[in-house]
Tab-separated table of C-alpha atoms in Angstrom:
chain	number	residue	atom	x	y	z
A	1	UNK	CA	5.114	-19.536	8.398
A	2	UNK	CA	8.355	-17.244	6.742
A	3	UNK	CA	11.286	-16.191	8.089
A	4	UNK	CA	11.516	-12.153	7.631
A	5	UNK	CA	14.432	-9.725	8.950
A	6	UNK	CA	13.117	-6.708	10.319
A	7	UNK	CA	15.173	-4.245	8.272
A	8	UNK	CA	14.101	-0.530	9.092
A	9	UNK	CA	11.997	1.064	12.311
A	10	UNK	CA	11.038	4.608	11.685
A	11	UNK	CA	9.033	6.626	14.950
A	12	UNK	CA	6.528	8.564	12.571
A	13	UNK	CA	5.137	11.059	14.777
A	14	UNK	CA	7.484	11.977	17.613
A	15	UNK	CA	6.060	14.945	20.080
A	16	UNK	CA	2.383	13.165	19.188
A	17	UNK	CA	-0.295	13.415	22.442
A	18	UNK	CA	-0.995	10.233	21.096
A	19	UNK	CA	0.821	7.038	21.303
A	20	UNK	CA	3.953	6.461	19.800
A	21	UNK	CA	3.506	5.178	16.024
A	22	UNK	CA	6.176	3.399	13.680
A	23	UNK	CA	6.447	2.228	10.192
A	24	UNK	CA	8.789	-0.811	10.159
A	25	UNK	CA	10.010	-3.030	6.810
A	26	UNK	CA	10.411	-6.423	6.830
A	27	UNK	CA	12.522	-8.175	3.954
A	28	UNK	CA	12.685	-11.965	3.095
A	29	UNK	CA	15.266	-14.092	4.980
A	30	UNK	CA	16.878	-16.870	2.638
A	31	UNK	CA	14.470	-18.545	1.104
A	32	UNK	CA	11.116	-16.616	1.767
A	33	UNK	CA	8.666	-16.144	-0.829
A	34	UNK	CA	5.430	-14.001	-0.047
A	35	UNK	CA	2.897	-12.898	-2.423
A	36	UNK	CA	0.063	-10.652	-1.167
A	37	UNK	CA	-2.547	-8.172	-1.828
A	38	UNK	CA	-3.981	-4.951	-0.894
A	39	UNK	CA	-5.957	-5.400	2.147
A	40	UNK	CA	-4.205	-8.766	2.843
A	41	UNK	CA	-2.945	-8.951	6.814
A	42	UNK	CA	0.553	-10.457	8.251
A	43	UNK	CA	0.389	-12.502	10.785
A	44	UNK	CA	3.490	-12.099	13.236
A	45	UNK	CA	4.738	-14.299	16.155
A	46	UNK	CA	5.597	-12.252	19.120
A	47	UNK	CA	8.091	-13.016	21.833
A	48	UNK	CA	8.222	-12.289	25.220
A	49	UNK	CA	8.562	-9.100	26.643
A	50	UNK	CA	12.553	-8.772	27.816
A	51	UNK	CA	11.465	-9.110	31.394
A	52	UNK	CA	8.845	-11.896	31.150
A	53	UNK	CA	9.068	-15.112	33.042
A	54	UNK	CA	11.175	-17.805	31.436
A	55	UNK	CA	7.861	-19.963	32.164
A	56	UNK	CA	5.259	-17.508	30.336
A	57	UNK	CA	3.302	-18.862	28.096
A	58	UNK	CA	3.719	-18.591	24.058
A	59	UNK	CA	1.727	-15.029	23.040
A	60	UNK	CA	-1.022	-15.088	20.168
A	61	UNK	CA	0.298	-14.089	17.038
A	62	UNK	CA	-0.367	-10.318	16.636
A	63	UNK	CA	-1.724	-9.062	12.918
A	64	UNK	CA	-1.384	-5.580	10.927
A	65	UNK	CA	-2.566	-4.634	7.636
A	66	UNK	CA	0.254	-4.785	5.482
A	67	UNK	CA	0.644	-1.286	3.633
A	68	UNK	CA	3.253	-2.614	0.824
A	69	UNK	CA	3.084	-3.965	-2.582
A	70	UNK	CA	5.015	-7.011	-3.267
A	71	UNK	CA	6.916	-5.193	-6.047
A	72	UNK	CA	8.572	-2.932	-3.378
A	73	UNK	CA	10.658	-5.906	-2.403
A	74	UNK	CA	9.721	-5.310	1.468
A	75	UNK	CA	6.256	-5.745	3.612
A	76	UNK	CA	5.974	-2.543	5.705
A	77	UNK	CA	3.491	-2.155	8.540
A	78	UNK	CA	2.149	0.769	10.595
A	79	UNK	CA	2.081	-0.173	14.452
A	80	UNK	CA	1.164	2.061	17.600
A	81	UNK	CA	2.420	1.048	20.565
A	82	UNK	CA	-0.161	0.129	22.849
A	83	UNK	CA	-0.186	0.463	26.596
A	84	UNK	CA	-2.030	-0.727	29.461
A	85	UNK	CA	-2.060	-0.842	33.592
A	86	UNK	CA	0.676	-3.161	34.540
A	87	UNK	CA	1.752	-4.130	37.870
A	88	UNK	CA	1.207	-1.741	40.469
A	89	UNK	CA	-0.390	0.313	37.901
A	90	UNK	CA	2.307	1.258	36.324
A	91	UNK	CA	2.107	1.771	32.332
A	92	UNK	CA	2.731	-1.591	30.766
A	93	UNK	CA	3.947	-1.734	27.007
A	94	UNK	CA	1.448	-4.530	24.683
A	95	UNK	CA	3.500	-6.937	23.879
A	96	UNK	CA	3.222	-7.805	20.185
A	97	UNK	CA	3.361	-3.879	19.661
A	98	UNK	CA	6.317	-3.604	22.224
A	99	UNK	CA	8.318	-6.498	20.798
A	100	UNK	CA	8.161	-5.114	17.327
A	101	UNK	CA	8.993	-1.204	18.218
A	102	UNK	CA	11.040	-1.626	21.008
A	103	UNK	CA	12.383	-5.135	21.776
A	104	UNK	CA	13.171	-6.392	18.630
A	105	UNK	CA	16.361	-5.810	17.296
A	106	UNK	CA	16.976	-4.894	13.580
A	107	UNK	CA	18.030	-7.690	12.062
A	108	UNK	CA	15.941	-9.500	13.551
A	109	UNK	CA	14.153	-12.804	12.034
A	110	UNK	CA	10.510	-12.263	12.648
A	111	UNK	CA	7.933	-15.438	11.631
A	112	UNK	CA	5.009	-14.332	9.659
A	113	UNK	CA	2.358	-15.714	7.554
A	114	UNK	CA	-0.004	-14.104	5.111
A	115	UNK	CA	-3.793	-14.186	6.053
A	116	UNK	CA	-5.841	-12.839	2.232
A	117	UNK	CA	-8.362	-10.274	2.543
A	118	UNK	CA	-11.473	-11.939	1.799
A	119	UNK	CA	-12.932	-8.866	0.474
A	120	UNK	CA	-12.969	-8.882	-4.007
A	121	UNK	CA	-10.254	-6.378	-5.102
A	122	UNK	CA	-11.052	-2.595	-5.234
A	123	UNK	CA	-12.197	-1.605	-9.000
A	124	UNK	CA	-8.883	0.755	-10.339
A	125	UNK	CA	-11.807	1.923	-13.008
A	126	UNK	CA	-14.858	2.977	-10.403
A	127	UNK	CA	-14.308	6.018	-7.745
A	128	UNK	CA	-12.858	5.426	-4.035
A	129	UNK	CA	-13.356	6.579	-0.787
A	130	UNK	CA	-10.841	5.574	1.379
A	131	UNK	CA	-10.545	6.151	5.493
A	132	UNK	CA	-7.471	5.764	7.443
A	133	UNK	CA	-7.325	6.389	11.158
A	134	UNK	CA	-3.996	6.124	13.023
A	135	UNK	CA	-2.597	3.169	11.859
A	136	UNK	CA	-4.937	2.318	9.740
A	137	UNK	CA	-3.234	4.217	6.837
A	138	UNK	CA	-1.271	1.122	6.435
A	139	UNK	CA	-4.555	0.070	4.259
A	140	UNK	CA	-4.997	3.320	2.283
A	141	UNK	CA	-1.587	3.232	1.246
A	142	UNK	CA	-1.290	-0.262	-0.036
A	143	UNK	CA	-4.698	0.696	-1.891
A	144	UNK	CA	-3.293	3.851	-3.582
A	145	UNK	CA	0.035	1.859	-4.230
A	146	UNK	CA	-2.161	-0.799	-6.466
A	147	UNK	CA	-4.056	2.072	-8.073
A	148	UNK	CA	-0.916	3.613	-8.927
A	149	UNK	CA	0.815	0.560	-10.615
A	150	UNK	CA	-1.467	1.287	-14.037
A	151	UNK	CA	-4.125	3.218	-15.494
A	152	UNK	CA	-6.798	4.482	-13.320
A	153	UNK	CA	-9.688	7.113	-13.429
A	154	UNK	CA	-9.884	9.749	-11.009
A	155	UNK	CA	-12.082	10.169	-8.100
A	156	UNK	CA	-10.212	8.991	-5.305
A	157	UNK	CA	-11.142	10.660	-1.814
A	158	UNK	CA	-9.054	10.084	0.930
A	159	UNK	CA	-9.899	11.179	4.558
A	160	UNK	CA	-7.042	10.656	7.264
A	161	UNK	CA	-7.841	11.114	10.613
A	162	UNK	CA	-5.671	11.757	13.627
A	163	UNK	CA	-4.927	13.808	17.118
A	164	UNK	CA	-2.503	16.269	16.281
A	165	UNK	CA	-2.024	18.741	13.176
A	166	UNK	CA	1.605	19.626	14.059
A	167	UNK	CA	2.492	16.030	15.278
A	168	UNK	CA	0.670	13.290	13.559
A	169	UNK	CA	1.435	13.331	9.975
A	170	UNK	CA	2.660	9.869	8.542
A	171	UNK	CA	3.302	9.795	4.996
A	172	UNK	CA	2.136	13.190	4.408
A	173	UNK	CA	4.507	13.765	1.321
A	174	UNK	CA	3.666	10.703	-0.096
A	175	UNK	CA	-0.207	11.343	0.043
A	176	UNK	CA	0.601	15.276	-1.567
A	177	UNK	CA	2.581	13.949	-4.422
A	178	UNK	CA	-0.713	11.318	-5.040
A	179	UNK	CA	-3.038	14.666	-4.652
A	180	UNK	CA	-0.466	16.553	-7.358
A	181	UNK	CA	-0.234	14.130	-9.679
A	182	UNK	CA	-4.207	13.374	-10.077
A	183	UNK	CA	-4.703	10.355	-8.437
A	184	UNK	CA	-6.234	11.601	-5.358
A	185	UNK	CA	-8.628	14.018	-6.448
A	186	UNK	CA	-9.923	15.080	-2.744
A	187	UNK	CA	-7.611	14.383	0.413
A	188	UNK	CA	-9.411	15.952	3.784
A	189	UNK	CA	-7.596	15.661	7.454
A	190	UNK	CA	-9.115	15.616	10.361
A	191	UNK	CA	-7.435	16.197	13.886
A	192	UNK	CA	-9.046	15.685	17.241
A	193	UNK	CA	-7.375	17.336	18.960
A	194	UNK	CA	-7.736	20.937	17.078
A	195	UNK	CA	-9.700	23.626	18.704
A	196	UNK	CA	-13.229	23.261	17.042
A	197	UNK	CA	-16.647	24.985	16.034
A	198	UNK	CA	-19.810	23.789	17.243
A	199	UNK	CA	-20.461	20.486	15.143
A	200	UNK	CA	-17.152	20.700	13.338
A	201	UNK	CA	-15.874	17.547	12.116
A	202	UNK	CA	-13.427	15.731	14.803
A	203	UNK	CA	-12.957	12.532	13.485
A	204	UNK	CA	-12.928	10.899	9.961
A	205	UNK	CA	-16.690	9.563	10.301
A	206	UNK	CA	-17.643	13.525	10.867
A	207	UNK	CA	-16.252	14.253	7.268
């Protein structure tokens, strides 16, 4: 386990039907030294909700694909908030997703470890097909960050899929200056919650 400061907490699709979604950065404390690779996963100890009992027991750490490059200097994660019935059935805020988009102050020191991917390496050389729902463009991107570090072939298709076109667009710039340049050859979104024709695609597994 590392000591990291959360450094930056971005809301990525405010006005969303959808729940709320944040890119955060993390950057070494003093003395931390992480190495990691695409597809790899941090591991991060939660605390407490604000409002917990001062007898509750310690929460499971909580894990996110980590959507950075070790060259950037910073780990950066996608996280939605996630909600469920509380008390009284009121809507209760998750805590490892609450702590780290909401409770946590910046600055703070977070405790993470690296857990590796135990998947081989993509080939930079061979096509790709890469799917990212919601959050889970945190993988795509630290994907099409390795493939952009060096030489690479095109033929990379990349379908996104989320519930609003107007709303739910995280790194949309990013992924269009990919598409100019070459290295995505074919990017296709999908959106849920779009008025659609009989059959047409709704989510990425339609495309």
């Amino acid at each position: 386990w590392q000591q990291w400061t959360l450094s930056e907490r971005q809301h990525l699709n405010p006005g969303s039907p959808g729940a709320p979604l944040f890119r955060l950065r993390l950057r070494p404390a003093q003395g931390a030294a992480l190495r990691w690779h695409p597809g790899d996963v941090l591991e991060v100890q939660v605390n407490p909700p604000p409002d917990a009992p001062e007898d509750s027991p310690p929460l499971a750490p909580r894990s996110y694909t980590i959507a950075s490059l070790p060259q950037h200097g910073y780990i950066e994660l996608v996280v939605r908030q996630r909600w469920s019935a509380g008390k009284h059935a009121l809507p209760q805020l998750g805590p490892g997703s609450g702590w780290l988009t909401q409770h946590a102050p910046l600055t703070s020191l977070l405790s993470v470890r690296r857990l590796a991917n135990p998947a081989p390496p993509l080939d930079p050389n061979k096509p790709w097909i890469l799917l990212g729902a919601g959050s889970g463009i945190a993988g795509v991107l630290a994907q099409l960050h390795a493939r952009a570090q060096g030489p690479h072939s095109e033929g990379c298709w990349v379908i996104f899929g989320e519930r609003d076109a107007q709303a739910d667009l995280p790194y949309a710039d990013l992924l269009a200056n990919w598409q100019r340049q070459g290295m995505i050859s074919r990017l296709d979104k999908t959106f849920s919650q779009l008025p659609r024709k009989p059959n047409g695609p709704c989510y990425v597994q339609d495309i």
